Every structure is written in structure tokens, then in C-alpha cells.
Coordinates of N, CA and C in Angstrom, one line a residue:
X1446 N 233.1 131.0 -67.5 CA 233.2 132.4 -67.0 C 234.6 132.8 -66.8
X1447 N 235.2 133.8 -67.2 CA 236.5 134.3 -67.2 C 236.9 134.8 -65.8
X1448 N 238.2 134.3 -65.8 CA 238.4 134.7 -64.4 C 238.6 136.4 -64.7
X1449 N 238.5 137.5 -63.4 CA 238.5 138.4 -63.3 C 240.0 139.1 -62.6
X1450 N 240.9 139.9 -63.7 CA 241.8 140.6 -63.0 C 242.4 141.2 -62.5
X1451 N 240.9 141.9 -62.0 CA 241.6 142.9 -61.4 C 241.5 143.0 -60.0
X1452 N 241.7 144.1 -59.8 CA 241.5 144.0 -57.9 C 240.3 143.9 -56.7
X1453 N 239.3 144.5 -57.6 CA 237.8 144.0 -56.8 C 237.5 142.6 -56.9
X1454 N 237.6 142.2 -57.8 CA 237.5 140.5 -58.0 C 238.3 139.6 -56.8
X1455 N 239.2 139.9 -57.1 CA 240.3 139.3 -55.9 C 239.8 139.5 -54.6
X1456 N 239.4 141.0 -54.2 CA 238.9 141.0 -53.1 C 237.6 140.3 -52.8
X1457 N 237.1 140.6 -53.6 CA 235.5 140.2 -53.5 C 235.3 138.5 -53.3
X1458 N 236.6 137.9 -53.7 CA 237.0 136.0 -53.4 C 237.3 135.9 -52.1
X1459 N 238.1 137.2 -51.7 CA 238.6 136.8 -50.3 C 237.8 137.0 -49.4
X1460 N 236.6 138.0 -49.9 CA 235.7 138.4 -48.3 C 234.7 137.0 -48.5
X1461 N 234.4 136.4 -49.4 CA 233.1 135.9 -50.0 C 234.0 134.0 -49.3
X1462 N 235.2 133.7 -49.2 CA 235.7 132.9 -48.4 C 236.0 132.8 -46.9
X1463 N 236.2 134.0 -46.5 CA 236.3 134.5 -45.4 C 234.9 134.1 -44.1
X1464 N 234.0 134.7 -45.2 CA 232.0 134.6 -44.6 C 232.3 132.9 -44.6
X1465 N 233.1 132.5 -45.9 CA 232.7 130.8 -45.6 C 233.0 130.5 -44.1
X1466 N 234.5 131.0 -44.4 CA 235.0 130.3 -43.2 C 234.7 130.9 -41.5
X1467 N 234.2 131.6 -41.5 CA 232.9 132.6 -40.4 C 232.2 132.1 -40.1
X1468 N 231.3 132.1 -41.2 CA 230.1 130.8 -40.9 C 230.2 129.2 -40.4
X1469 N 231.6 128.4 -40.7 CA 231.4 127.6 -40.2 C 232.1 126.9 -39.0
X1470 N 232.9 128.2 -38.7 CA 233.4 128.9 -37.7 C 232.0 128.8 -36.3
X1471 N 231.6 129.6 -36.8 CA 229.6 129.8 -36.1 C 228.8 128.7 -35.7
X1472 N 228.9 127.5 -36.8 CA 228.2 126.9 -36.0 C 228.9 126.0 -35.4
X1473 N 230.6 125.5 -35.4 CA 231.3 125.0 -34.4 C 231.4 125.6 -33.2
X1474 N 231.2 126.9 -33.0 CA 231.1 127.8 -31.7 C 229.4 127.8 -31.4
X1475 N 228.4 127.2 -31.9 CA 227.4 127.0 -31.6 C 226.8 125.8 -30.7
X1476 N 227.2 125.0 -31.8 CA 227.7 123.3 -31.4 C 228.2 122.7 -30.2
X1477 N 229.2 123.7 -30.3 CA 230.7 123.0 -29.6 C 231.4 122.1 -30.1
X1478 N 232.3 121.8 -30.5 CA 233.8 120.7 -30.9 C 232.8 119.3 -30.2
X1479 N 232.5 119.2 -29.2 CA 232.4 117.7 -28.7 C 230.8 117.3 -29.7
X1480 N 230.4 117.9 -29.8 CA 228.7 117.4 -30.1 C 229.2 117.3 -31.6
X1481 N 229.8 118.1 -32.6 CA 229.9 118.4 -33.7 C 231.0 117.1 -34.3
X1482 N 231.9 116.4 -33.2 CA 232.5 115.2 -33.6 C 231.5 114.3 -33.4
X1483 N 230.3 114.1 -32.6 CA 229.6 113.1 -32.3 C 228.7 113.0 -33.5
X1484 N 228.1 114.3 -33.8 CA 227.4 114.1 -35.3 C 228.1 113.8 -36.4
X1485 N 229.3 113.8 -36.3 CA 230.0 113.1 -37.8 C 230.4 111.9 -37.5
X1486 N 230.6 111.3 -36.2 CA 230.2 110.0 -36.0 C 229.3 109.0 -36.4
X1487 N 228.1 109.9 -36.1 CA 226.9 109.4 -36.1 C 226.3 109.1 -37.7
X1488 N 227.2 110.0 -38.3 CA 226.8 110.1 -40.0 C 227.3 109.0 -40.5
X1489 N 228.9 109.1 -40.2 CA 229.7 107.9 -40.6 C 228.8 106.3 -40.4
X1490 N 228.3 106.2 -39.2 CA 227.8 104.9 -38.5 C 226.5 104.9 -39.4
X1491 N 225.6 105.8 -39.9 CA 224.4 105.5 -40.8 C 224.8 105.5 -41.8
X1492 N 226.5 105.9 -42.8 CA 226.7 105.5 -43.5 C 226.9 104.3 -43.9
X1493 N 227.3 103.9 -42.7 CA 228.1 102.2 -42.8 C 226.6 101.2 -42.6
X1494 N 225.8 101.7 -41.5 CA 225.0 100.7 -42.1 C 223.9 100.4 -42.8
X1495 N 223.6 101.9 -43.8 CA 223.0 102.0 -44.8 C 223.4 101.4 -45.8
X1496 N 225.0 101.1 -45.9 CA 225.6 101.0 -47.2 C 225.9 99.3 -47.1
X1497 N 225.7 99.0 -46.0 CA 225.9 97.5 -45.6 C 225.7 96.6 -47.0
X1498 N 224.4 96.0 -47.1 CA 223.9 95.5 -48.1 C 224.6 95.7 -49.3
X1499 N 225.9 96.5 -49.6 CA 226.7 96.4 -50.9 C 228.0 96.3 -50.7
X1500 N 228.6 96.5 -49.2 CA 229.6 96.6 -48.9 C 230.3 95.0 -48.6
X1501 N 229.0 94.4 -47.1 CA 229.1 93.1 -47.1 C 229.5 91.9 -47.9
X1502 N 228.4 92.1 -49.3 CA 228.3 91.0 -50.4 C 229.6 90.9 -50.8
X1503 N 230.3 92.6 -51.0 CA 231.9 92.9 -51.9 C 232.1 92.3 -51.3
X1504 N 232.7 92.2 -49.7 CA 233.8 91.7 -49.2 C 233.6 90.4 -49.1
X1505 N 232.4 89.6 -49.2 CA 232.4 88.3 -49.8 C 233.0 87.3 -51.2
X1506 N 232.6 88.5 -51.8 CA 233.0 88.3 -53.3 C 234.4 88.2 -53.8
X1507 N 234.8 89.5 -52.9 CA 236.2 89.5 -53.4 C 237.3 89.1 -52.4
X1508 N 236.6 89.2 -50.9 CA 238.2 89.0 -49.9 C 238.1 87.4 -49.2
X1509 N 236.7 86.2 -50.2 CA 236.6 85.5 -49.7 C 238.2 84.2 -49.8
X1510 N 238.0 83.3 -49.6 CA 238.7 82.2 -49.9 C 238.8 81.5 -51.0
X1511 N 237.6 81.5 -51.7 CA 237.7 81.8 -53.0 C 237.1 82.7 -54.0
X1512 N 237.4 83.9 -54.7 CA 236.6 84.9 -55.1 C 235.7 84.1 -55.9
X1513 N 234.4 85.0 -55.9 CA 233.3 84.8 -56.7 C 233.4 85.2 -58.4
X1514 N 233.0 84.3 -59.4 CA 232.9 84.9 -60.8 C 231.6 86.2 -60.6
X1515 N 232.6 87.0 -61.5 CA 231.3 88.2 -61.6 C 231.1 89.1 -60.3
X1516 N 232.4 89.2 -59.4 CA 231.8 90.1 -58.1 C 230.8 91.5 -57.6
X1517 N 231.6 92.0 -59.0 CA 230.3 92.9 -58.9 C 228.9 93.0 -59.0
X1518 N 228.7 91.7 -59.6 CA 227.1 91.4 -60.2 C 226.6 91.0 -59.0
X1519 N 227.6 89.9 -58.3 CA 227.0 89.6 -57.1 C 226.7 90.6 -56.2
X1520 N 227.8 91.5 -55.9 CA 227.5 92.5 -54.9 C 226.1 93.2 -55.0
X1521 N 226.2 93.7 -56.2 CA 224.7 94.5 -56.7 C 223.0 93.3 -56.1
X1522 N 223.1 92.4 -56.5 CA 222.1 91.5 -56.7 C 222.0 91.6 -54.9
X1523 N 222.9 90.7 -54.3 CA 223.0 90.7 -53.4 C 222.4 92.1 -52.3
X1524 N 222.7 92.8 -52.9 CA 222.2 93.8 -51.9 C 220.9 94.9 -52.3
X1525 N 220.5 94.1 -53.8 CA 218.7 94.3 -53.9 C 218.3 93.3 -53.2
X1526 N 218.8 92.2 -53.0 CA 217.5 91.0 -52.7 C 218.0 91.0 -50.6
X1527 N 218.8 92.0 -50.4 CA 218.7 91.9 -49.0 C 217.6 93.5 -48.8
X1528 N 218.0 94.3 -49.5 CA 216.9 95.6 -49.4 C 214.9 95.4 -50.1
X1529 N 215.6 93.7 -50.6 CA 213.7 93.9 -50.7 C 213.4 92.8 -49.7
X1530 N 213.7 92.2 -48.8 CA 213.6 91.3 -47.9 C 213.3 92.1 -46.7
X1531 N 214.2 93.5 -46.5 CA 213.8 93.9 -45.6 C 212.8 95.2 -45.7
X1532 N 212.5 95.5 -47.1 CA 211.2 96.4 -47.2 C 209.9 95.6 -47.3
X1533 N 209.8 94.4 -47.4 CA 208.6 93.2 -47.4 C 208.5 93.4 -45.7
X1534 N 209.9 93.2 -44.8 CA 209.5 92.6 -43.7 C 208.8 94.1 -42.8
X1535 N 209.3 95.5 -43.0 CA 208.8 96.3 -43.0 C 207.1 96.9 -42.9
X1536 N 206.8 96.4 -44.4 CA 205.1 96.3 -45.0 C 204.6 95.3 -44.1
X1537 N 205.1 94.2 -44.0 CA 204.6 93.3 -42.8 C 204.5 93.9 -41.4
X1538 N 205.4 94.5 -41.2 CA 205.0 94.8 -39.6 C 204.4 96.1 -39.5
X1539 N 204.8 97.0 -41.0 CA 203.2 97.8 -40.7 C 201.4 97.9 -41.0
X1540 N 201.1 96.8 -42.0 CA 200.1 95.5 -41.8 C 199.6 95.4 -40.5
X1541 N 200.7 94.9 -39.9 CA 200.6 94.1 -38.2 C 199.9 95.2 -37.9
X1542 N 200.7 96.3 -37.6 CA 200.0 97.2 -36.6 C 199.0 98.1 -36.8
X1543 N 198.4 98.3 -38.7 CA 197.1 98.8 -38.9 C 196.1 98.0 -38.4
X1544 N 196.5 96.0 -38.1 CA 195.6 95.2 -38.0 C 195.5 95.1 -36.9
X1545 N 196.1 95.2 -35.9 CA 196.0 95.4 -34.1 C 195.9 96.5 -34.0
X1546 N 194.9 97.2 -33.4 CA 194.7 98.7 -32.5 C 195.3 99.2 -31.4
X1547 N 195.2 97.8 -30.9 CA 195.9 98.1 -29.3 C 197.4 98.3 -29.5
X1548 N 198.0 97.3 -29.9 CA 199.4 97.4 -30.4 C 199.9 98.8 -31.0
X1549 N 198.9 99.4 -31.7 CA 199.1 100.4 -32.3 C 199.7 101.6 -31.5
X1550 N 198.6 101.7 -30.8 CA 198.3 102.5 -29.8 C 199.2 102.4 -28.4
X1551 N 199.7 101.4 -28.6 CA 200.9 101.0 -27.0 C 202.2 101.7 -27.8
X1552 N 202.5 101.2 -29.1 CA 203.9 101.9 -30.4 C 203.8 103.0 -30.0
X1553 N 202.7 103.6 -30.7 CA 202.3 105.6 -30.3 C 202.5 106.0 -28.9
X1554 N 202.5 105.3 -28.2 CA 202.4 106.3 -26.9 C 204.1 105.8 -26.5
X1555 N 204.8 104.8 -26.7 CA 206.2 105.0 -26.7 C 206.7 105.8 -27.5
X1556 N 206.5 105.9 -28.6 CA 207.1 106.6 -29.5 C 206.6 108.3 -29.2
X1557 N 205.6 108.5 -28.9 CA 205.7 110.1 -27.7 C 206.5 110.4 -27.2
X1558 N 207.0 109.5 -26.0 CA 208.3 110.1 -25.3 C 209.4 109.9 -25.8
X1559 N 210.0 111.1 -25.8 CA 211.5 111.0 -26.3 C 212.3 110.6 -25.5
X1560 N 212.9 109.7 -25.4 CA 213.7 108.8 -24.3 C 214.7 108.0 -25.3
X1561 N 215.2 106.9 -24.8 CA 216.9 106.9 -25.0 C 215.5 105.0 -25.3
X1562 N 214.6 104.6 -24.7 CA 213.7 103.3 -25.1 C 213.3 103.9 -26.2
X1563 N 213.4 104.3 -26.3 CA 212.1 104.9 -28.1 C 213.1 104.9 -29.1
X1564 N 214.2 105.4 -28.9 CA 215.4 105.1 -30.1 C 215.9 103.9 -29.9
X1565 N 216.0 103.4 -29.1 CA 217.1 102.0 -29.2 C 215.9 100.9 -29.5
X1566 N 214.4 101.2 -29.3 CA 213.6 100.2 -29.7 C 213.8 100.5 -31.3
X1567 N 213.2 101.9 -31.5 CA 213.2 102.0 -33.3 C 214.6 101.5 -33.8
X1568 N 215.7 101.5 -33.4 CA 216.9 101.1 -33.9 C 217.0 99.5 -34.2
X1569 N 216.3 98.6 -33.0 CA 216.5 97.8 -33.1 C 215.4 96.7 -34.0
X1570 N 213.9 97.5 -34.5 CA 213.2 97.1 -35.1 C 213.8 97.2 -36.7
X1571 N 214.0 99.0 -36.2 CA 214.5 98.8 -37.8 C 215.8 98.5 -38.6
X1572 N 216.8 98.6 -37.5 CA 217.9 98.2 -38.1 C 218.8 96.8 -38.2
X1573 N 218.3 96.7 -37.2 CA 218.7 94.9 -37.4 C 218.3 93.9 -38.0
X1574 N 217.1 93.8 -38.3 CA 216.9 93.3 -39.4 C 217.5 93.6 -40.6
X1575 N 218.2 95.0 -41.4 CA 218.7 94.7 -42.6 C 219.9 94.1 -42.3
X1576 N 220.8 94.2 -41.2 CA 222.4 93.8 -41.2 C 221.8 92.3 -41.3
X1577 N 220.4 91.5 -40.9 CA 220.1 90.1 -40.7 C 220.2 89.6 -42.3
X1578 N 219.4 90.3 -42.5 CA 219.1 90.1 -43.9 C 220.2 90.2 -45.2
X1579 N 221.4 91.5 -44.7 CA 222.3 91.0 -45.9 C 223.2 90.1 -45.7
X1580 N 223.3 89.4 -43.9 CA 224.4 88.4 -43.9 C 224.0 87.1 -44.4
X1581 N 222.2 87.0 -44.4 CA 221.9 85.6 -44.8 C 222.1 85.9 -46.2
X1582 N 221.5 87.1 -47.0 CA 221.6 87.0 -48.6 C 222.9 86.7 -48.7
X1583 N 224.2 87.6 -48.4 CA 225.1 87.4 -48.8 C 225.8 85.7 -48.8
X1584 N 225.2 84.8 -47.7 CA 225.8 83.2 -47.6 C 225.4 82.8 -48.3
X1585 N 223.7 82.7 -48.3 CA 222.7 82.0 -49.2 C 223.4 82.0 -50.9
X1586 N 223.7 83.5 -51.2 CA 223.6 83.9 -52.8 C 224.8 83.7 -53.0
X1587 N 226.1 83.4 -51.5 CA 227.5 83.1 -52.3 C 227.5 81.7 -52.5
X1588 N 226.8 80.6 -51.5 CA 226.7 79.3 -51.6 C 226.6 79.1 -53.1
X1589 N 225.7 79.7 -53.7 CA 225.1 79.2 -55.1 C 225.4 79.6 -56.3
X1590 N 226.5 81.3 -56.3 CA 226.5 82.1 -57.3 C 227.2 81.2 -58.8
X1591 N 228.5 80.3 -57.8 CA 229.1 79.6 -59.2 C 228.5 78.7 -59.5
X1592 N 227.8 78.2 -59.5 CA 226.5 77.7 -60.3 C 225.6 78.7 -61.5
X1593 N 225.1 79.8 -60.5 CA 224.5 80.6 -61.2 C 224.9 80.8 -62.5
X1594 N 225.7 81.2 -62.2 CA 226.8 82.2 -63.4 C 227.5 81.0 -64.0
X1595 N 227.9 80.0 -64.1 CA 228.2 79.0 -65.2 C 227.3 79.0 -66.4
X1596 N 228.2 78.9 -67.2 CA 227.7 78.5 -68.2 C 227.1 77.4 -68.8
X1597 N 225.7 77.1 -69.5 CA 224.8 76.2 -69.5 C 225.8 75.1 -71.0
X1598 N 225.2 74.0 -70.3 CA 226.2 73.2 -71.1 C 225.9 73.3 -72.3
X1599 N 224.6 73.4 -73.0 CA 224.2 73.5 -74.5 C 224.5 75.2 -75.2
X1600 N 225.3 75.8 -74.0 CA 225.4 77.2 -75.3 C 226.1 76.9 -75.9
X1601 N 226.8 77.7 -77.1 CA 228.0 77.7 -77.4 C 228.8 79.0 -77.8
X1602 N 229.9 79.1 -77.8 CA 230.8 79.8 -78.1 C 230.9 80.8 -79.1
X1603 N 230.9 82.1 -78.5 CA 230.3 82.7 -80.1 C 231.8 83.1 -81.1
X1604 N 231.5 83.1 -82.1 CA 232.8 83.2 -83.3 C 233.6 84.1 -83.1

């Protein structure tokens, strides 16, 4: 698209930036400064430990004492086989609780009230287990990887 030279154009960038910056102007004056740093906190922290399971394995791989062959392969592997460990253990505990009623039914009525126990329980059911799960994958899978990834004594060498 061609930029435009003349003078409505020009204007029509400055008002059409202006609204941007208005708008987010608006909802910091909605927010407030204090709450609006706490949610970018809060983003940052579910970034870090969403992203755990590929960040962890790296810094295994590569900042250990001795780097791993293939770090990136490891990292990647590494942080499927900690994300299907903890979507098994998941299916498992909601199994559990289609198969107990009562249990079910005690979950639901905590999870009703919105309280500060209803998040730090869901936090702790669901989140701890993955950070569990990518520190053992990452030991388990660095223990063994140069092994893995060796080469088998009968290949050979291609031309």
C-alpha cells in the first residue's frame, strides 16, 4: 500500500495514534498503575512456568558441567515427555473424581467459593506437579542422553 502524501493522511496517522495512545491511557486510569503492574507480573510468572518444561531441560543441556550432545533435541524431548507425564497424571485425577462422588462434590463446593483456598489449592494441584515432573524428566533424560544419542557400534560412516 503506498504511503500517502499529503496532508489528510498525515493527520489521519496522528489522530488514529493519539486514540491508541487514549485508549491505553484509559485503561491504566481504570486499573490503576498498582494492579496493572501486578497483572504483568502475574503474566510474566505463568510465562515462566508454562514455559518451564523447555527452559529447564536448556539450562541442563547447555549450562551443565558437561554439555549434552544434541541440546536442543534434548530440550524439545525433554519437555514433551515432562508435558505428557503431567497430562496422564491430570486424566488420572479426573478419573479419580468422576469415580468418587463424594470427593467430587466436596472439589465443587470449594471450588464455589472464591477465596484465596480455592486458588492456592488449584495452584497447587495443578502446578506443581509439572515443575515435579520436568526436574525428574530433565535428570532422568540427562543421566542417559549420551548414551542415547551415541552412535551404534555397527553403523557406519557414510562417504
Amino acid at each position: 500500500m503506498p504511503l500517502l502524501c499529503n496532508r489528510a493522511g498525515i493527520d489521519r496517522c496522528r489522530t488514529e495514534d493519539s486514540k491508541e495512545r487514549a485508549g491505553m491511557m484509559q485503561v491504566v486510569e481504570t486499573f490503576g498503575l498498582e494492579l496493572m503492574a501486578w497483572m504483568g507480573g502475574v503474566a510474566a510468572g505463568y510465562l515462566a512456568w508454562a514455559s518451564a518444561p523447555f527452559w529447564w531441560p536448556a539450562m541442563r543441556a547447555f549450562c551443565g558441567r558437561r554439555r549434552l550432545p544434541r541440546p536442543l533435541l534434548f530440550s524439545a524431548c525433554a519437555g514433551c515427555l515432562a508435558y505428557a507425564a503431567y497430562l496422564a497424571l491430570l486424566v488420572a485425577l479426573r478419573l479419580l473424581i468422576l469415580a468418587v462422588p463424594p470427593l467430587s462434590a466436596g472439589l465443587e463446593q470449594l471450588a464455589s467459593h472464591p477465596g484465596i483456598a480455592a486458588t492456592l489449592l488449584a495452584a497447587l494441584v495443578y502446578g506443581l506437579p509439572l515443575l515435579v515432573f520436568t526436574g525428574w524428566t530433565a535428570r532422568f533424560l540427562g543421566a542417559r542422553w549420551a548414551r542415547v544419542m551415541a552412535p551404534s557400534p555397527d553403523a557406519q560412516p557414510a562417504p
